[in-house]
Tab-separated table of C-alpha atoms in Angstrom:
chain	number	residue	atom	x	y	z
A	1	MET	CA	0.084	0.023	0.211
A	2	LYS	CA	1.279	3.545	-0.760
A	3	PHE	CA	-0.767	6.047	1.301
A	4	VAL	CA	-1.146	9.620	0.066
A	5	ARG	CA	-3.151	12.854	1.220
A	6	TYR	CA	-4.581	15.231	-1.237
A	7	ALA	CA	-6.282	18.663	-1.067
A	8	THR	CA	-10.017	18.727	-1.628
A	9	GLU	CA	-12.472	21.910	-1.246
A	10	SER	CA	-13.554	20.339	2.057
A	11	GLY	CA	-9.577	19.770	3.252
A	12	PRO	CA	-7.128	16.876	2.989
A	13	ALA	CA	-8.320	13.537	2.091
A	14	LEU	CA	-6.637	10.112	2.217
A	15	GLY	CA	-6.059	7.966	-0.875
A	16	SER	CA	-4.085	5.174	-2.035
A	17	LEU	CA	-1.619	5.446	-4.896
A	18	LYS	CA	-1.214	3.034	-7.522
A	19	GLU	CA	2.151	2.510	-9.834
A	20	SER	CA	-0.137	3.643	-12.621
A	21	GLY	CA	-0.270	7.190	-10.716
A	22	ALA	CA	-3.903	6.690	-10.343
A	23	ILE	CA	-5.168	7.653	-6.773
A	24	TYR	CA	-8.238	5.813	-5.224
A	25	ALA	CA	-10.067	7.355	-2.211
A	26	VAL	CA	-9.665	5.840	1.122
A	27	SER	CA	-12.075	5.729	4.005
A	28	GLY	CA	-11.083	5.042	7.358
A	29	ASP	CA	-7.877	5.417	9.211
A	30	MET	CA	-4.434	4.643	7.676
A	31	PHE	CA	-3.350	3.729	11.251
A	32	GLY	CA	-6.472	1.527	11.938
A	33	ASP	CA	-9.277	0.252	9.784
A	34	TYR	CA	-9.983	1.465	6.303
A	35	GLU	CA	-11.397	0.590	2.975
A	36	VAL	CA	-10.175	1.575	-0.750
A	37	GLY	CA	-12.988	3.015	-2.817
A	38	ALA	CA	-13.222	4.497	-6.471
A	39	GLN	CA	-10.600	6.167	-8.405
A	40	VAL	CA	-10.491	10.124	-7.620
A	41	GLY	CA	-7.662	11.139	-10.129
A	42	THR	CA	-4.315	10.853	-10.707
A	43	VAL	CA	-0.806	12.344	-9.433
A	44	ASP	CA	-1.000	14.765	-12.565
A	45	ASP	CA	-4.381	16.330	-11.474
A	46	LEU	CA	-4.523	15.981	-7.708
A	47	GLU	CA	-2.307	18.185	-5.486
A	48	LEU	CA	-0.412	16.150	-3.222
A	49	LEU	CA	0.067	17.020	0.392
A	50	ALA	CA	2.488	15.803	2.847
A	51	PRO	CA	1.359	12.318	3.330
A	52	VAL	CA	0.869	12.706	7.433
A	53	ASP	CA	0.825	15.384	9.552
A	54	PRO	CA	3.147	14.558	12.385
A	55	SER	CA	3.232	15.602	16.047
A	56	ASN	CA	6.779	14.823	16.379
A	57	VAL	CA	9.632	15.125	13.715
A	58	ILE	CA	12.621	13.641	14.839
A	59	ALA	CA	15.952	13.612	12.964
A	60	VAL	CA	19.340	12.028	13.017
A	61	GLY	CA	22.503	13.554	12.518
A	62	ALA	CA	25.628	11.934	11.314
A	63	ASN	CA	24.269	8.522	10.484
A	64	TYR	CA	25.553	7.150	7.199
A	65	LEU	CA	29.279	6.029	7.448
A	66	ALA	CA	30.393	7.332	4.381
A	67	HIS	CA	28.848	10.896	5.175
A	68	ILE	CA	30.698	10.622	8.579
A	69	LEU	CA	33.939	9.643	7.251
A	70	GLU	CA	33.677	12.634	4.540
A	71	GLY	CA	35.531	15.046	6.245
A	72	HIS	CA	36.553	13.184	9.825
A	73	ASP	CA	38.293	10.091	10.859
A	74	GLU	CA	36.804	7.262	12.789
A	75	ASP	CA	37.050	9.031	15.970
A	76	ALA	CA	33.718	11.269	14.794
A	77	ILE	CA	31.714	8.205	14.573
A	78	PRO	CA	28.931	8.406	17.201
A	79	LYS	CA	28.264	5.924	20.051
A	80	PHE	CA	24.749	6.331	19.919
A	81	PRO	CA	22.021	8.142	17.799
A	82	MET	CA	22.422	11.865	17.628
A	83	LEU	CA	18.842	13.317	17.563
A	84	PHE	CA	17.241	16.530	17.268
A	85	MET	CA	13.808	17.863	16.290
A	86	LYS	CA	12.201	19.690	13.454
A	87	PRO	CA	9.067	21.594	14.112
A	88	ASN	CA	5.807	20.172	12.599
A	89	SER	CA	5.932	23.493	10.739
A	90	ALA	CA	8.881	22.717	8.870
A	91	ILE	CA	6.915	19.677	7.191
A	92	THR	CA	5.904	20.633	3.558
A	93	GLY	CA	4.670	18.275	0.856
A	94	PRO	CA	5.432	17.270	-2.579
A	95	GLY	CA	5.641	20.214	-5.335
A	96	ALA	CA	5.667	22.677	-2.531
A	97	PRO	CA	8.292	25.101	-2.729
A	98	ILE	CA	11.244	25.205	-0.125
A	99	VAL	CA	11.577	28.871	0.830
A	100	LEU	CA	14.978	30.126	1.498
A	101	PRO	CA	14.658	32.934	4.114
A	102	ASP	CA	15.338	36.581	4.113
A	103	PRO	CA	18.851	37.128	5.405
A	104	ALA	CA	17.927	40.802	6.448
A	105	LYS	CA	15.093	39.577	8.812
A	106	PHE	CA	17.453	37.429	10.742
A	107	THR	CA	20.525	39.921	11.007
A	108	GLN	CA	18.489	42.506	12.918
A	109	SER	CA	18.356	40.113	16.029
A	110	MET	CA	21.928	38.999	15.736
A	111	ASN	CA	24.989	39.835	17.767
A	112	ASP	CA	27.543	37.626	16.060
A	113	PRO	CA	29.539	39.507	13.500
A	114	ASP	CA	29.736	36.602	11.035
A	115	LEU	CA	26.128	35.632	11.067
A	116	GLN	CA	25.298	39.273	10.405
A	117	LYS	CA	27.099	39.029	7.208
A	118	ASP	CA	26.173	36.112	6.535
A	119	PRO	CA	23.348	34.447	8.534
A	120	PHE	CA	22.623	31.163	6.903
A	121	GLY	CA	25.623	30.335	4.851
A	122	GLU	CA	25.126	27.659	2.311
A	123	VAL	CA	21.729	26.024	2.640
A	124	HIS	CA	21.889	22.346	1.906
A	125	TYR	CA	19.558	19.401	0.706
A	126	GLU	CA	19.891	16.018	2.395
A	127	ALA	CA	18.221	13.073	0.967
A	128	GLU	CA	16.492	10.661	3.683
A	129	LEU	CA	14.413	7.938	4.329
A	130	VAL	CA	11.683	8.726	6.697
A	131	ALA	CA	10.127	6.181	9.157
A	132	VAL	CA	6.232	6.871	9.930
A	133	ILE	CA	5.263	5.739	13.221
A	134	GLY	CA	1.860	3.267	13.042
A	135	LYS	CA	0.966	2.904	16.546
A	136	THR	CA	1.937	4.281	19.969
A	137	CYS	CA	5.334	3.348	20.745
A	138	ARG	CA	7.133	3.386	24.001
A	139	ASN	CA	9.955	1.235	25.719
A	140	VAL	CA	9.973	-0.909	22.738
A	141	SER	CA	13.114	-3.331	21.914
A	142	GLU	CA	14.919	-3.420	18.642
A	143	ASP	CA	13.408	-6.879	17.833
A	144	GLU	CA	9.932	-5.487	18.193
A	145	ALA	CA	10.628	-1.846	16.804
A	146	LEU	CA	9.478	-2.328	13.191
A	147	ASP	CA	6.154	-3.770	14.275
A	148	TYR	CA	5.573	0.007	15.185
A	149	VAL	CA	6.302	1.417	12.101
A	150	LEU	CA	3.404	1.990	9.355
A	151	GLY	CA	5.826	2.556	6.511
A	152	TYR	CA	8.486	4.811	4.979
A	153	SER	CA	8.767	8.299	2.953
A	154	CYS	CA	11.387	10.621	1.402
A	155	GLY	CA	12.386	13.104	3.541
A	156	ASN	CA	14.555	16.096	3.028
A	157	ASP	CA	16.453	17.420	5.998
A	158	VAL	CA	16.914	21.171	4.659
A	159	SER	CA	20.087	22.770	6.425
A	160	ALA	CA	21.015	26.393	6.710
A	161	ARG	CA	24.779	25.397	7.583
A	162	GLY	CA	26.363	28.622	8.822
A	163	LEU	CA	23.546	29.032	11.397
A	164	GLN	CA	23.397	25.255	12.065
A	165	PHE	CA	26.946	25.284	13.023
A	166	LYS	CA	27.004	28.381	15.175
A	167	GLU	CA	23.956	26.742	16.889
A	168	MET	CA	25.647	23.329	17.572
A	169	ALA	CA	28.668	25.275	18.991
A	170	THR	CA	26.628	26.553	21.701
A	171	GLY	CA	24.929	23.083	22.227
A	172	VAL	CA	21.709	23.974	20.628
A	173	LEU	CA	19.914	23.103	17.320
A	174	LEU	CA	16.732	24.694	15.822
A	175	MET	CA	16.691	27.463	13.426
A	176	GLY	CA	19.351	26.108	11.165
A	177	LYS	CA	17.295	23.005	10.439
A	178	GLY	CA	13.722	24.112	11.641
A	179	MET	CA	12.702	26.803	9.690
A	180	ASP	CA	9.436	26.699	7.865
A	181	THR	CA	9.539	24.391	4.618
A	182	PHE	CA	12.714	22.608	5.830
A	183	ALA	CA	11.538	19.203	6.064
A	184	PRO	CA	9.898	18.177	2.606
A	185	LEU	CA	7.977	14.946	2.824
A	186	GLY	CA	6.360	12.769	0.632
A	187	PRO	CA	4.948	11.507	-2.115
A	188	CYS	CA	3.600	8.879	0.010
A	189	ILE	CA	3.815	6.373	2.728
A	190	ALA	CA	4.593	3.194	1.188
A	191	THR	CA	4.256	-0.021	3.752
A	192	ASP	CA	5.657	-3.508	3.608
A	193	LEU	CA	9.294	-2.317	2.966
A	194	ASP	CA	12.758	-3.718	4.318
A	195	PRO	CA	14.328	-0.402	5.179
A	196	SER	CA	17.713	-2.111	5.814
A	197	ASN	CA	18.229	-2.201	1.828
A	198	LEU	CA	16.959	0.577	0.008
A	199	GLU	CA	18.568	2.471	-2.524
A	200	ILE	CA	18.416	6.356	-1.988
A	201	MET	CA	19.340	9.465	-3.983
A	202	ALA	CA	19.199	13.162	-4.700
A	203	ARG	CA	19.064	14.693	-7.849
A	204	LEU	CA	19.617	18.654	-8.139
A	205	ASN	CA	18.216	19.950	-11.378
A	206	GLY	CA	18.271	16.611	-12.803
A	207	GLU	CA	21.817	15.855	-11.851
A	208	THR	CA	22.588	12.874	-9.539
A	209	LYS	CA	24.350	14.406	-6.411
A	210	GLN	CA	23.635	11.760	-3.518
A	211	HIS	CA	23.442	8.155	-4.042
A	212	SER	CA	23.645	5.266	-1.310
A	213	ASN	CA	21.848	2.594	0.378
A	214	THR	CA	20.271	2.410	3.577
A	215	ASN	CA	22.731	-0.608	4.542
A	216	ASP	CA	25.222	2.192	5.278
A	217	LEU	CA	22.970	3.353	8.229
A	218	LEU	CA	25.373	3.250	11.274
A	219	PHE	CA	22.061	3.074	13.447
A	220	ASN	CA	19.278	1.377	11.408
A	221	VAL	CA	15.297	2.091	11.562
A	222	ALA	CA	14.840	-0.549	14.536
A	223	ALA	CA	17.659	0.838	16.268
A	224	LEU	CA	16.376	4.431	16.066
A	225	VAL	CA	12.893	3.606	17.008
A	226	ALA	CA	13.687	1.566	19.979
A	227	TYR	CA	16.303	4.199	21.463
A	228	THR	CA	13.927	7.035	20.750
A	229	SER	CA	11.107	5.113	22.586
A	230	GLN	CA	12.864	4.958	25.772
A	231	GLY	CA	12.372	8.492	26.337
A	232	VAL	CA	9.843	9.621	24.163
A	233	THR	CA	6.713	8.325	23.398
A	234	LEU	CA	6.171	8.131	19.515
A	235	SER	CA	2.539	8.531	18.262
A	236	PRO	CA	0.898	7.433	15.143
A	237	GLY	CA	1.876	9.766	12.410
A	238	ASP	CA	5.193	11.048	14.054
A	239	CYS	CA	8.278	10.748	11.827
A	240	ILE	CA	11.873	9.824	12.228
A	241	TYR	CA	14.176	11.273	9.570
A	242	THR	CA	16.959	8.864	9.549
A	243	GLY	CA	20.028	10.654	8.305
A	244	THR	CA	21.572	11.725	5.033
A	245	CYS	CA	24.224	10.013	2.972
A	246	ALA	CA	27.409	11.621	1.597
A	247	GLY	CA	27.265	14.301	-1.032
A	248	PRO	CA	24.730	16.793	0.288
A	249	SER	CA	25.503	20.362	-1.369
A	250	ALA	CA	23.916	23.852	-1.850
A	251	LEU	CA	20.388	24.899	-3.058
A	252	SER	CA	19.644	28.166	-4.570
A	253	PRO	CA	16.540	29.739	-5.856
A	254	GLY	CA	15.187	28.472	-9.000
A	255	ASP	CA	16.722	25.115	-8.462
A	256	VAL	CA	14.703	21.875	-8.421
A	257	ILE	CA	15.701	18.970	-5.822
A	258	GLU	CA	14.405	15.504	-6.147
A	259	ILE	CA	14.632	12.837	-3.464
A	260	GLU	CA	14.236	9.436	-4.278
A	261	VAL	CA	14.025	6.205	-2.196
A	262	GLU	CA	13.726	2.853	-3.566
A	263	GLY	CA	10.038	1.517	-3.200
A	264	VAL	CA	8.532	4.821	-2.177
A	265	GLY	CA	9.084	7.326	-5.200
A	266	VAL	CA	10.286	10.561	-5.908
A	267	LEU	CA	9.504	13.695	-3.920
A	268	SER	CA	10.276	16.943	-5.696
A	269	ASN	CA	10.355	20.669	-4.825
A	270	PRO	CA	11.362	23.634	-6.221
A	271	VAL	CA	13.281	26.311	-4.565
A	272	VAL	CA	12.270	29.933	-4.294
A	273	ALA	CA	13.708	32.995	-2.062
A	274	ALA	CA	11.444	34.260	0.418
């Protein structure tokens, strides 16, 4: 099953996406009982939304070995998952723009001379597999963790590097990765996938920039769900962005960034200036 949400005059509706691109209405609850009805359109004539509206958006830093070792030695490999959170307001759907914020609005409240000159630095895309929680999850083991995952989606952990690294140097992390539209998600939630062996890639304006496999994850999906659940109750719809592979680079207004995950599909977003 590939669950999607699409816009209607009465609000978001739930659908089932077929390989042909046809979308069928779904009644009920994707986290519980549901029925698939008649075709309502296709991906070409319906406006797809982010496939879920999560309460919690948890993300993982430094979680692909090749990416960790791009600029560091083995001492930099984390001993436990490096988690942070992105606000729900960062979620945006397929085809929706990634908005690069206006630097002038930020410099007014910054006392750091470097950030006043260049508050964001380069804004990077990061191709990620996203695990979507399917039922309330607390204190689970790795062996049972995947039973609490509904399915998987494509994610983009957009990151304003200059601000991110300044924040991290003080022990915090929010604005550099959490601004509005900095967590594209979609186009669907695909169930019944094996998250341990999926191809993942990013294409910038049609050119492949990232290409890896989830078998390079330092902490796999089961480990991330289990670890997080020891301290945070995960609810249906919560998302875990599982980290990015080697090769992220800068976005500019006018770009189109595509994230592709095997078995899920392609998440495409244009990039615009505020």
